[in-house]
XYZ file of C-alpha atoms in Angstrom:
773
model
C -38.572 -3.851 -5.359
C -35.127 -2.153 -5.277
C -33.191 -2.697 -2.101
C -29.990 -1.121 -3.265
C -28.294 0.329 -0.305
C -25.932 3.309 -0.169
C -23.137 0.720 0.095
C -24.101 -0.498 -3.335
C -23.045 2.934 -4.629
C -19.798 2.768 -2.680
C -19.075 -0.614 -4.346
C -19.854 0.964 -7.673
C -17.690 4.021 -7.152
C -14.727 2.270 -5.480
C -14.671 -0.814 -7.553
C -11.447 0.025 -9.251
C -8.036 -0.302 -7.652
C -7.114 -1.161 -4.136
C -8.619 1.179 -1.499
C -7.576 1.651 2.090
C -10.844 0.045 3.191
C -9.971 -3.021 1.189
C -6.618 -3.257 2.983
C -8.331 -2.937 6.341
C -10.749 -5.668 5.406
C -7.889 -7.967 4.318
C -6.239 -7.302 7.708
C -9.398 -8.163 9.618
C -10.071 -11.186 7.368
C -6.553 -12.549 7.802
C -5.929 -11.246 11.271
C -5.407 -14.832 12.707
C -2.839 -15.929 10.111
C -1.150 -12.484 10.397
C -0.936 -12.810 14.140
C 0.076 -16.509 14.155
C 2.710 -16.143 11.429
C 4.070 -12.929 13.045
C 4.193 -14.412 16.520
C 5.654 -17.591 15.136
C 8.452 -15.787 13.319
C 9.059 -13.647 16.407
C 9.376 -16.705 18.630
C 11.681 -18.433 16.038
C 13.830 -15.283 15.500
C 14.150 -14.346 19.195
C 14.651 -17.961 20.203
C 17.565 -18.252 17.781
C 18.977 -15.089 19.280
C 18.728 -16.522 22.779
C 20.267 -19.837 21.683
C 23.138 -18.099 19.953
C 23.716 -15.860 22.918
C 23.933 -18.957 25.147
C 25.927 -21.296 22.832
C 28.241 -18.897 20.820
C 28.245 -15.377 22.361
C 30.608 -12.698 21.150
C 32.354 -10.313 23.590
C 33.554 -6.815 22.891
C 37.087 -5.692 23.704
C 38.004 -2.041 23.708
C 40.799 0.500 24.260
C 40.841 4.319 23.989
C 43.505 6.484 22.315
C 44.173 10.211 22.912
C 45.449 11.428 19.480
C 45.557 15.139 20.176
C 46.520 17.446 23.111
C 43.270 18.668 24.676
C 45.072 21.692 26.196
C 46.419 22.948 22.820
C 44.810 23.917 19.601
C 47.440 21.920 17.671
C 46.779 18.414 16.460
C 48.692 15.256 17.283
C 51.834 16.796 15.670
C 54.146 19.003 17.791
C 52.939 22.361 19.054
C 55.408 24.745 17.374
C 53.951 28.085 18.429
C 55.044 31.342 16.801
C 53.298 33.365 14.079
C 50.795 32.162 11.607
C 53.229 32.025 8.687
C 55.595 29.931 10.769
C 52.771 27.370 11.653
C 51.779 27.259 8.091
C 55.320 26.607 6.953
C 55.677 23.860 9.518
C 52.317 22.227 8.456
C 53.461 22.415 4.908
C 56.729 20.752 5.882
C 54.761 18.050 7.698
C 52.597 17.572 4.647
C 49.409 18.148 6.597
C 46.942 21.057 6.691
C 44.099 19.245 8.437
C 44.968 17.131 11.452
C 41.406 16.142 12.229
C 40.683 14.110 8.985
C 39.150 11.359 11.047
C 37.611 9.334 8.128
C 40.986 9.036 6.438
C 42.655 8.229 9.861
C 40.099 5.447 10.514
C 40.652 3.899 7.157
C 44.400 3.957 7.630
C 44.197 2.312 11.010
C 42.147 -0.523 9.517
C 44.269 -0.859 6.440
C 46.201 -4.060 5.548
C 49.399 -2.168 6.009
C 48.829 -2.255 9.810
C 46.519 -5.229 10.298
C 48.305 -7.775 8.108
C 51.240 -8.481 10.551
C 48.639 -9.193 13.346
C 46.679 -11.411 11.049
C 49.716 -13.446 10.242
C 50.849 -13.676 13.832
C 47.466 -14.928 15.123
C 46.600 -16.949 12.060
C 43.439 -15.069 11.173
C 42.098 -14.083 7.826
C 42.979 -10.508 7.036
C 39.439 -9.440 5.824
C 37.781 -11.206 8.846
C 40.138 -9.298 11.263
C 39.505 -5.967 9.568
C 35.736 -6.419 9.682
C 35.904 -7.152 13.463
C 37.819 -4.017 14.305
C 35.651 -0.932 14.803
C 36.960 2.605 15.273
C 34.790 5.413 16.449
C 35.549 8.977 17.559
C 34.337 10.520 20.869
C 34.654 9.615 24.454
C 32.496 7.681 26.905
C 29.632 10.162 26.406
C 29.479 9.065 22.774
C 29.980 12.519 21.501
C 31.348 12.838 17.945
C 32.618 16.273 18.776
C 35.449 14.783 20.876
C 37.476 14.294 17.669
C 40.787 13.995 19.669
C 39.761 10.582 21.090
C 39.458 7.286 19.277
C 37.721 4.270 20.624
C 38.943 1.003 19.140
C 36.829 -2.146 19.632
C 37.276 -5.705 18.661
C 34.534 -8.375 18.774
C 35.517 -11.989 19.478
C 33.972 -15.197 20.662
C 37.223 -16.115 22.401
C 37.985 -13.215 24.518
C 40.637 -14.976 26.745
C 42.662 -15.824 23.698
C 42.120 -12.551 21.728
C 43.062 -10.319 24.675
C 46.666 -10.633 23.480
C 45.711 -9.633 19.965
C 43.918 -6.537 21.406
C 47.048 -5.534 23.369
C 49.251 -5.963 20.234
C 46.833 -3.928 18.236
C 47.129 -0.984 20.678
C 50.875 -1.175 20.708
C 50.899 -1.317 16.952
C 48.808 1.884 16.782
C 51.231 3.654 19.205
C 54.360 2.513 17.431
C 52.772 3.496 14.079
C 51.983 7.003 15.402
C 55.608 7.640 16.651
C 57.132 6.232 13.488
C 54.932 8.126 11.181
C 55.594 11.237 13.248
C 59.372 10.715 13.089
C 59.098 10.122 9.398
C 57.082 13.285 8.808
C 59.586 15.307 10.871
C 62.469 13.991 8.865
C 60.784 14.608 5.610
C 59.827 18.102 6.782
C 63.382 18.895 7.827
C 64.634 17.830 4.374
C 61.993 19.940 2.773
C 62.907 23.052 4.832
C 66.604 22.588 4.044
C 65.874 22.664 0.355
C 63.771 25.744 0.741
C 66.400 27.858 2.722
C 68.730 28.849 -0.243
C 65.715 29.971 -2.233
C 64.505 32.295 0.582
C 67.998 33.695 1.111
C 68.354 34.516 -2.574
C 64.832 36.131 -2.492
C 65.760 38.431 0.346
C 68.996 39.520 -1.474
C 67.056 40.334 -4.621
C 64.485 42.500 -2.811
C 67.242 44.355 -0.925
C 69.040 45.226 -4.253
C 65.717 46.428 -5.756
C 65.214 48.716 -2.749
C 68.746 50.238 -3.102
C 68.236 50.922 -6.820
C 64.910 52.601 -6.106
C 66.413 55.018 -3.499
C 69.341 55.862 -5.856
C 67.134 56.467 -8.892
C 64.689 58.866 -7.073
C 67.138 60.324 -4.621
C 64.839 59.351 -1.797
C 65.469 57.674 1.468
C 62.065 57.933 3.074
C 59.392 58.946 0.398
C 56.614 59.160 3.107
C 58.619 61.760 5.304
C 59.570 63.795 2.309
C 56.075 63.933 1.081
C 54.878 65.198 4.510
C 57.555 67.948 4.374
C 56.273 69.055 0.966
C 52.733 69.233 2.147
C 53.789 71.352 5.205
C 55.569 73.893 3.008
C 52.713 74.090 0.585
C 50.432 74.895 3.552
C 52.644 77.780 4.656
C 52.655 79.315 1.104
C 48.865 79.039 0.839
C 48.575 80.957 4.129
C 50.911 83.754 2.748
C 48.814 83.928 -0.382
C 45.718 84.475 1.670
C 47.349 87.294 3.562
C 48.617 88.990 0.461
C 45.154 88.805 -1.098
C 43.706 90.461 2.032
C 46.292 93.274 1.953
C 45.618 93.795 -1.753
C 42.007 94.402 -0.941
C 42.899 96.768 1.830
C 45.183 98.869 -0.569
C 42.411 99.065 -3.138
C 40.170 100.500 -0.440
C 42.800 103.025 0.628
C 43.333 104.226 -3.012
C 39.691 104.646 -3.474
C 39.390 106.803 -0.408
C 42.264 108.980 -1.470
C 40.690 109.578 -4.876
C 37.488 110.590 -3.140
C 39.351 112.753 -0.751
C 38.072 110.894 2.292
C 41.518 110.521 3.790
C 43.176 113.554 5.247
C 46.791 113.982 5.420
C 46.739 112.929 8.981
C 44.577 109.918 8.341
C 46.831 108.755 5.458
C 49.753 109.010 7.751
C 48.063 106.923 10.355
C 47.235 104.148 7.836
C 50.736 104.142 6.539
C 52.222 104.218 10.007
C 50.092 101.305 11.148
C 51.595 99.027 8.392
C 54.991 100.514 8.188
C 56.545 97.182 9.311
C 54.735 95.315 6.574
C 55.187 97.863 3.751
C 58.481 99.565 4.388
C 60.205 97.259 1.958
C 57.303 96.798 -0.371
C 57.153 100.400 -2.073
C 54.565 102.047 0.165
C 56.913 104.490 1.987
C 56.758 108.149 2.934
C 59.575 110.073 1.404
C 61.270 113.163 2.969
C 59.512 115.660 0.678
C 56.218 113.939 1.368
C 56.981 113.982 5.031
C 57.629 117.705 5.069
C 54.585 118.245 2.956
C 52.458 116.348 5.401
C 53.832 118.346 8.269
C 53.196 121.582 6.495
C 49.661 120.745 5.666
C 49.136 119.636 9.210
C 50.543 122.957 10.455
C 48.301 124.997 8.027
C 45.239 123.096 9.238
C 46.064 123.945 12.869
C 46.697 127.670 11.992
C 43.354 127.940 10.203
C 41.643 126.412 13.194
C 43.276 128.986 15.443
C 42.628 131.842 13.054
C 38.944 131.115 12.780
C 38.692 131.513 16.536
C 40.166 134.998 16.195
C 39.212 136.293 12.804
C 36.201 136.402 10.719
C 35.630 133.913 7.950
C 36.256 136.464 5.263
C 39.368 137.725 6.965
C 42.364 138.027 4.659
C 44.470 135.958 7.107
C 42.135 133.057 6.954
C 41.835 133.279 3.163
C 45.543 133.459 2.754
C 45.952 130.330 4.906
C 43.171 128.441 3.033
C 44.693 129.332 -0.369
C 48.030 128.008 0.773
C 46.302 124.703 1.989
C 44.430 124.269 -1.342
C 47.701 124.538 -3.207
C 49.377 121.796 -1.125
C 46.605 119.209 -1.053
C 46.564 118.256 -4.758
C 50.248 117.764 -4.693
C 49.892 115.544 -1.626
C 47.061 113.439 -3.160
C 49.162 112.882 -6.251
C 51.957 111.595 -4.217
C 49.706 109.400 -2.071
C 48.112 107.677 -5.173
C 51.516 107.028 -6.643
C 52.668 105.352 -3.419
C 49.572 103.174 -3.238
C 49.912 102.078 -6.863
C 53.509 101.059 -6.197
C 52.367 99.051 -3.192
C 49.688 97.219 -5.275
C 52.162 96.311 -7.937
C 54.521 95.004 -5.420
C 51.690 92.866 -3.733
C 50.602 91.366 -7.058
C 54.146 90.266 -7.836
C 54.474 88.581 -4.432
C 51.179 86.740 -4.956
C 52.172 85.412 -8.310
C 55.532 84.220 -6.935
C 53.737 82.462 -4.042
C 51.317 80.683 -6.463
C 54.242 79.519 -8.628
C 55.860 78.049 -5.536
C 52.625 76.294 -4.563
C 52.177 74.740 -8.040
C 55.785 73.408 -7.947
C 55.297 71.899 -4.542
C 51.924 70.454 -5.565
C 53.318 68.848 -8.726
C 56.229 67.455 -6.787
C 53.854 66.023 -4.166
C 51.605 64.359 -6.815
C 54.535 62.278 -7.839
C 55.105 60.986 -4.355
C 52.179 58.388 -4.041
C 53.505 56.294 -6.882
C 56.925 56.407 -5.432
C 55.472 55.610 -1.964
C 53.469 52.667 -3.375
C 56.482 51.225 -5.115
C 58.597 51.860 -2.009
C 56.075 50.201 0.375
C 55.690 47.213 -2.033
C 59.369 46.624 -1.870
C 59.413 47.089 1.835
C 56.512 44.629 2.273
C 58.167 42.053 0.075
C 61.427 42.463 1.924
C 59.498 42.076 5.278
C 57.703 38.857 4.115
C 60.805 37.306 2.830
C 62.689 38.085 6.015
C 59.824 36.590 8.161
C 59.687 33.523 5.977
C 63.451 33.095 6.287
C 63.229 33.567 10.060
C 60.326 31.112 10.340
C 62.214 28.499 8.258
C 65.278 28.790 10.476
C 63.019 28.451 13.667
C 61.204 25.476 12.094
C 64.401 23.697 11.306
C 65.574 24.102 14.856
C 62.186 22.895 16.187
C 62.190 19.850 13.908
C 65.762 18.919 14.946
C 64.701 19.205 18.618
C 61.543 17.068 18.047
C 63.516 14.343 16.245
C 66.001 14.245 19.137
C 63.281 14.009 21.763
C 61.119 11.194 20.111
C 57.980 12.031 22.045
C 55.022 9.673 21.665
C 52.280 11.691 19.968
C 49.388 9.356 21.099
C 48.385 8.164 24.548
C 46.629 5.019 25.628
C 44.006 6.400 28.130
C 42.104 3.227 28.465
C 43.859 -0.151 28.623
C 42.615 -3.056 26.322
C 39.981 -5.162 28.138
C 37.063 -7.413 27.202
C 33.605 -6.858 28.758
C 32.338 -9.724 30.830
C 28.804 -9.411 29.374
C 28.138 -10.756 25.806
C 28.103 -8.010 23.194
C 26.435 -10.043 20.411
C 23.717 -11.166 19.807
C 22.057 -8.215 21.646
C 18.826 -9.266 23.306
C 17.483 -5.633 23.149
C 18.286 -5.419 19.389
C 17.179 -9.018 18.758
C 13.857 -8.341 20.492
C 13.331 -5.104 18.461
C 14.135 -6.684 15.109
C 12.169 -9.806 15.902
C 9.089 -7.722 16.719
C 9.639 -5.633 13.633
C 10.304 -8.487 11.225
C 7.589 -10.675 12.855
C 5.042 -7.875 12.157
C 6.252 -7.453 8.600
C 6.362 -11.250 7.969
C 2.882 -11.550 9.428
C 1.488 -8.856 7.140
C 3.226 -10.232 4.155
C 2.011 -13.773 4.795
C -1.508 -12.595 5.441
C -1.727 -10.586 2.311
C -0.122 -13.343 0.201
C -2.619 -15.808 1.697
C -5.468 -13.472 0.900
C -4.304 -13.267 -2.752
C -3.816 -16.971 -3.080
C -7.016 -17.890 -1.245
C -9.129 -15.035 -2.613
C -12.449 -16.721 -2.233
C -15.297 -16.556 0.374
C -15.353 -19.334 2.971
C -18.448 -18.260 4.886
C -21.512 -15.880 4.552
C -19.965 -13.677 7.226
C -17.093 -12.835 4.826
C -19.646 -11.820 2.176
C -21.390 -9.529 4.628
C -18.043 -7.884 5.580
C -17.201 -7.213 1.963
C -20.509 -5.976 0.542
C -22.768 -5.130 3.463
C -25.694 -6.214 1.567
C -28.759 -8.393 2.684
C -27.955 -12.103 2.723
C -31.200 -13.811 1.965
C -29.919 -17.288 2.637
C -27.097 -19.767 2.433
C -27.651 -22.912 0.320
C -25.829 -25.689 2.032
C -23.948 -28.508 0.201
C -25.690 -31.609 -0.888
C -23.270 -34.256 -2.346
C -26.062 -35.986 -4.297
C -26.581 -32.827 -6.419
C -23.404 -33.759 -8.343
C -25.395 -36.573 -10.028
C -27.478 -33.944 -11.781
C -24.549 -33.002 -13.977
C -23.998 -36.523 -15.129
C -27.593 -36.905 -16.268
C -28.128 -40.153 -14.359
C -30.961 -38.651 -12.248
C -32.983 -35.425 -11.743
C -33.753 -33.156 -8.884
C -37.143 -34.898 -8.210
C -35.676 -38.424 -8.071
C -32.916 -37.395 -5.693
C -35.346 -36.288 -3.121
C -36.886 -39.794 -3.181
C -33.660 -41.785 -2.866
C -33.686 -44.348 -0.088
C -30.046 -45.413 -0.071
C -28.888 -42.348 1.957
C -26.090 -42.488 4.378
C -26.004 -40.674 7.696
C -23.996 -37.918 6.088
C -26.382 -37.657 3.230
C -29.324 -37.258 5.597
C -27.420 -34.507 7.321
C -26.849 -32.701 4.066
C -30.377 -33.164 2.886
C -31.854 -31.814 6.074
C -29.658 -28.695 6.039
C -30.199 -28.146 2.339
C -33.987 -28.297 2.662
C -33.907 -25.982 5.675
C -31.683 -23.489 3.930
C -34.024 -23.344 0.887
C -37.095 -22.857 3.126
C -35.315 -20.013 4.816
C -34.495 -18.456 1.509
C -38.256 -18.605 0.566
C -39.019 -16.985 4.049
C -36.588 -14.205 3.196
C -38.309 -13.711 -0.150
C -41.615 -13.470 1.637
C -40.219 -10.780 3.813
C -38.994 -8.923 0.844
C -42.539 -8.984 -0.640
C -44.360 -7.516 2.300
C -44.219 -3.923 1.022
C -45.055 -4.807 -2.568
C -45.737 -7.856 -4.550
C -42.523 -9.815 -5.360
C -43.362 -12.175 -8.222
C -40.817 -12.238 -10.983
C -37.160 -12.527 -10.175
C -33.960 -14.298 -11.093
C -31.148 -15.958 -9.214
C -27.949 -15.569 -11.178
C -24.263 -15.767 -10.468
C -21.122 -13.858 -11.597
C -19.525 -16.635 -13.507
C -20.547 -20.104 -14.658
C -20.274 -23.251 -12.419
C -21.553 -21.450 -9.290
C -24.624 -23.635 -9.189
C -27.194 -21.027 -10.168
C -29.328 -23.374 -12.383
C -29.555 -26.025 -9.545
C -30.316 -23.245 -7.052
C -33.163 -21.922 -9.172
C -34.577 -25.401 -9.714
C -34.407 -26.580 -6.069
C -35.779 -23.185 -4.988
C -38.680 -23.614 -7.306
C -39.226 -27.163 -6.012
C -39.051 -25.923 -2.424
C -41.635 -23.167 -3.052
C -43.954 -25.569 -4.808
C -43.676 -28.020 -1.909
C -44.902 -25.186 0.350
C -48.089 -24.859 -1.638
C -47.221 -22.015 -3.980
C -47.479 -22.307 -7.780
C -44.098 -21.701 -9.487
C -43.051 -21.182 -13.141
C -39.388 -21.949 -13.867
C -38.025 -20.437 -17.098
C -34.596 -21.455 -18.495
C -33.386 -18.179 -20.084
C -29.803 -19.543 -20.562
C -30.099 -20.060 -24.329
C -26.422 -20.731 -24.728
C -25.800 -23.564 -22.157
C -29.153 -24.633 -20.808
C -29.259 -27.040 -17.828
C -32.758 -26.805 -16.338
C -34.188 -29.557 -18.617
C -31.423 -31.873 -17.500
C -31.921 -31.094 -13.795
C -35.635 -31.595 -14.066
C -35.475 -34.661 -16.387
C -37.405 -32.950 -19.281
C -36.870 -32.849 -22.953
C -35.776 -29.651 -24.597
C -37.455 -29.918 -27.976
C -39.664 -27.013 -27.528
C -39.007 -24.133 -25.180
C -38.279 -20.391 -24.790
C -36.292 -19.962 -27.961
C -39.090 -21.573 -29.940
C -41.648 -19.236 -28.406
C -39.577 -16.107 -29.071
C -38.763 -16.984 -32.688
C -42.212 -18.251 -33.645
C -44.989 -15.733 -33.182
C -47.732 -18.406 -33.833
C -46.883 -20.049 -30.472
C -48.426 -19.202 -27.246
C -46.294 -19.291 -24.078
C -48.651 -21.836 -22.681
C -47.669 -24.185 -25.480
C -44.057 -24.386 -24.286
C -44.912 -24.950 -20.678
C -44.060 -28.510 -19.322
C -45.411 -30.096 -16.241
C -43.610 -32.263 -13.656
C -45.318 -35.616 -12.759
C -46.404 -35.734 -9.190
C -45.513 -32.064 -8.758
C -48.548 -30.099 -9.905
C -47.489 -26.752 -8.352
C -44.317 -26.388 -10.509
C -44.189 -25.683 -14.198
C -41.116 -25.365 -16.403
C -40.279 -23.638 -19.715
C -37.045 -25.071 -20.947
C -34.601 -23.036 -23.180
C -35.642 -24.797 -26.301
C -33.568 -25.182 -29.459
C -30.218 -23.333 -29.230
C -30.628 -20.098 -31.434
C -27.803 -18.511 -33.385
C -28.241 -15.076 -31.717
C -29.625 -15.502 -28.134
C -29.123 -11.777 -27.378
C -31.443 -10.629 -30.127
C -34.187 -12.987 -28.907
C -33.946 -11.997 -25.229
C -33.934 -8.292 -26.090
C -36.987 -8.586 -28.359
C -40.356 -7.003 -27.695
C -41.809 -10.525 -27.547
C -39.580 -11.394 -24.573
C -40.592 -8.141 -22.853
C -44.231 -8.851 -23.486
C -43.858 -12.314 -22.039
C -42.298 -11.025 -18.767
C -44.968 -8.447 -18.428
C -47.758 -10.852 -19.103
C -46.417 -13.372 -16.610
C -46.006 -10.641 -13.979
C -49.664 -9.644 -14.362
C -50.840 -13.301 -14.582
C -52.530 -14.772 -11.608
C -51.766 -18.373 -12.617
C -48.387 -18.396 -10.812
C -47.444 -17.066 -7.444
C -43.701 -16.884 -8.516
C -41.926 -16.734 -11.791
C -38.218 -17.668 -11.573
C -35.917 -16.907 -14.510
C -32.721 -18.946 -14.811
C -30.358 -16.464 -16.615
C -26.726 -16.695 -17.774
C -24.016 -15.210 -15.515
C -23.706 -11.463 -15.186
C -20.060 -11.012 -16.176
C -19.240 -11.423 -19.815
C -22.785 -11.566 -21.075
C -25.703 -9.133 -21.393
C -28.361 -11.765 -21.389
C -29.107 -11.573 -17.544
C -29.447 -7.778 -17.819
C -31.853 -7.963 -20.836
C -34.089 -10.491 -19.061
C -34.245 -8.758 -15.653
C -34.849 -5.370 -16.989
C -38.591 -5.938 -16.615
C -38.598 -8.195 -13.603
C -39.076 -7.302 -9.958
C -35.420 -7.728 -9.269
C -32.427 -9.886 -9.395
C -30.666 -12.042 -6.700
C -27.025 -12.538 -6.993
C -25.682 -15.989 -6.060
C -22.151 -16.149 -4.604
C -20.508 -19.592 -4.376
C -18.321 -20.134 -1.300
C -14.904 -21.631 -1.921
C -15.120 -21.030 -5.683
C -15.809 -17.426 -6.838
C -13.185 -14.736 -6.613
C -13.908 -12.074 -4.130
C -13.741 -9.278 -6.819
C -16.136 -10.868 -9.292
C -19.284 -10.305 -7.187
C -18.276 -6.621 -6.787
C -18.060 -6.315 -10.589
C -21.463 -7.989 -10.937
C -23.025 -5.680 -8.419
C -21.491 -2.738 -10.121
C -22.974 -3.801 -13.481
C -26.396 -4.517 -12.030
C -26.569 -1.049 -10.447
C -25.339 0.592 -13.690
C -28.221 -1.082 -15.517
C -30.793 0.152 -12.981
C -31.998 -3.329 -12.090
C -33.217 -3.783 -8.539
C -30.757 -5.896 -6.539
C -32.875 -7.830 -4.060
C -30.024 -9.223 -2.149
C -27.389 -11.964 -2.094
C -27.520 -15.722 -1.649
C -24.428 -17.753 -0.763
C -24.094 -21.219 -2.098
C -21.961 -23.980 -0.620
C -21.546 -25.661 -4.005
C -18.568 -27.739 -2.779
C -18.372 -29.878 0.279
C -17.516 -27.784 3.431
C -13.941 -28.174 4.641
C -13.394 -30.057 7.867
C -14.136 -27.866 10.831
C -16.543 -25.467 9.203
C -20.304 -25.225 9.933
C -22.419 -26.967 7.252
C -25.029 -24.241 7.364
C -25.446 -20.605 8.483
C -28.109 -18.261 7.464
C -30.356 -15.451 8.677
C -33.303 -13.313 7.970
C -33.609 -9.821 6.618
C -30.623 -7.510 5.896
C -28.438 -9.030 8.591
C -28.301 -12.385 10.272
C -31.120 -12.427 12.790
C -29.512 -15.328 14.754
C -27.105 -18.136 14.476
C -27.427 -21.647 15.624
C -25.573 -24.912 15.862
C -26.995 -27.003 12.915
C -26.054 -30.229 14.589
C -28.185 -29.523 17.618
C -31.124 -28.585 15.432
C -30.661 -31.773 13.360
C -30.752 -33.992 16.357
C -33.967 -32.321 17.607
C -35.815 -32.420 14.240
C -34.128 -35.138 12.239
C -35.922 -38.071 10.772
C -34.762 -41.128 12.809
C -36.079 -43.659 10.350
C -33.534 -46.383 9.599
C -30.970 -44.748 11.885
C -29.121 -47.463 13.657
C -25.534 -47.068 14.801
C -24.081 -49.854 16.852
C -21.538 -49.061 19.380
C -19.294 -51.677 17.949
C -19.256 -49.886 14.716
C -17.600 -46.880 16.300
C -14.228 -48.730 16.038
C -14.756 -48.769 12.240
C -14.911 -45.014 12.311
C -11.311 -44.788 13.586
C -8.999 -43.313 10.990
C -5.207 -43.777 10.530
C -2.825 -41.412 12.243
C -1.779 -39.728 8.949
C -5.418 -39.006 8.173
C -5.967 -37.629 11.623
C -2.865 -35.327 11.275
C -4.142 -34.214 7.924
C -7.508 -33.442 9.351
C -5.932 -31.527 12.173
C -3.887 -29.425 9.739
C -6.968 -28.747 7.748
C -8.802 -27.541 10.813
C -5.956 -25.294 11.801
C -5.808 -23.867 8.243
C -9.563 -23.247 8.314
C -9.277 -21.636 11.699
C -6.567 -19.233 10.384
C -8.611 -18.372 7.255
C -11.845 -17.556 9.181
């Protein structure tokens, strides 16, 4: 008969730690106190804001300063102009390189150096006055990029009186700006005057170095002289190329002369075409060569004419040809000699040109070092001259600025206090009141849940575990007599001296037990439910009384019941039933000669209920409950037809294994949860342990073991897995109550009146109950 739902597994898996679902449940459970405390704090906080705004408002005074010229790139110091080195020199003289260091400027404007005179004049504390002054950069658009504008504000609850202070503060800032400016200009002028002799000496030293360099290297302008050397070298290189070309040409002519390819006329033409170039270079035609060439030319003409007249073998032609053959070798020899002389002359000129080129190249290679040294000296001289010029200009500018005494800052918005209160801000107060109200509400709710971490109603049990609630055992004040031993469960039911409140409680208790029995009947529709146990997580939850009164209720409905006290450590069933505990379960388990029927006790006048008490307390209860004899007893009783129900009263689940050992063979276990007593987390641990042992969990039963708080319902229950319905127990009672001996005189109503303090206490209890539920 296992009715473990999937939620049981979730409880088992998520039992450790705080889960998001747990937080959501806490919020739902404490939603009233969260909302009430949050709204209460919001009303209190926002109400205080409104009261303070009405009774003691603060007003904001403000003025705006222009600390830099928006039409210039310069800062609040004078715009000097000029070159970069001049501006740098002037900034150095002014001891400032970053004129937009706003954080430092703001700290300076709020420093005691400036504020102390105002504090003394208006009899205010210095720290208080400094805290009230606020300085921000940016204009009316609240843009921090407008770093040239400062907005100075002062908060006061006496604006008419402190307007004078605000005016004095603006004048103090303007006076401080001009005084500091004048001081910076004076200090800068002194600095520049000290630097001037050093720069003059530096210029003189560089000029002397430049003169020594020119004298040592015999140079005026190294760059121009280097250019001239490079130009001359280029001309010589061109001449060398021409000489090389002519050399090649002469070699070709010589080779043609040797091969006889050049006639006397052809040689004359080649020589004549270069006469201008070679006349002075050795390739010349001498007088004898000239006549020889003319004679050979004349013979060649005569032979040509003779061949037109005479035969080839004619003596005339032969005589002319012999004369020509004699002259040609002589001419060839002279031509070769002339060409060789020209080649030697050409080679000499080439070598001489290359020597000149090498000299010019070596001389030019020395020039870069000289040029570098020369340019370095020139650059140094230029820088020093510029610095000296900038220094002189800066001194003149500083003297002019000191004489003019211009105000560097401008007041672009006069000091004035706003007519509307600045503090406290309703918008900000509303925001923080809502924010803090929500936070306070959540904190109060969660703290209340930790402090009051118990169940107040079966509904809360359903929310936490989502398991079937078989019933809710309502409170009966007379049950407390059972613990004292003055009476037993069967005598309480017959008491006659019951008050109206007792009759209420008795009626509700009896009805809740009958409803629990009905739920058990519904559980047994699918299979026979006979053996079970009602146990709790911890002691003092009323599980023994619940098992006993449940057995009594079932017996009164005509069912036979056997109640077995399995709590061998702290037994109570014998006290509750008014029986002796001389012989019981422990005796049967330890003595194999006994039969279980020997330890069964009967209740006089209640024939349907039988009881097996715990017996003598054994030294090792766990060993007895885990024995085979105990398992056989449970099995035998389950199969026996003598009893309709067998109820085992077992020790609590947490801390002991007894309940798990006993219920291992039963049809299931019912977990009792006491309202107003048990910690919320303990039943979760019990369910986790029951599931881990594989024992069927039939459901939950809530027990109102203490008297319900004022304002709560004395009973609430339902059928099945969820509440089938809810009702007003008072209405039901008045319809079905026993009216015997019920007489309430109208005059007695005055006696029911309570003192005012008690009424206030009851009202507060009702409010606290309403918040907790």
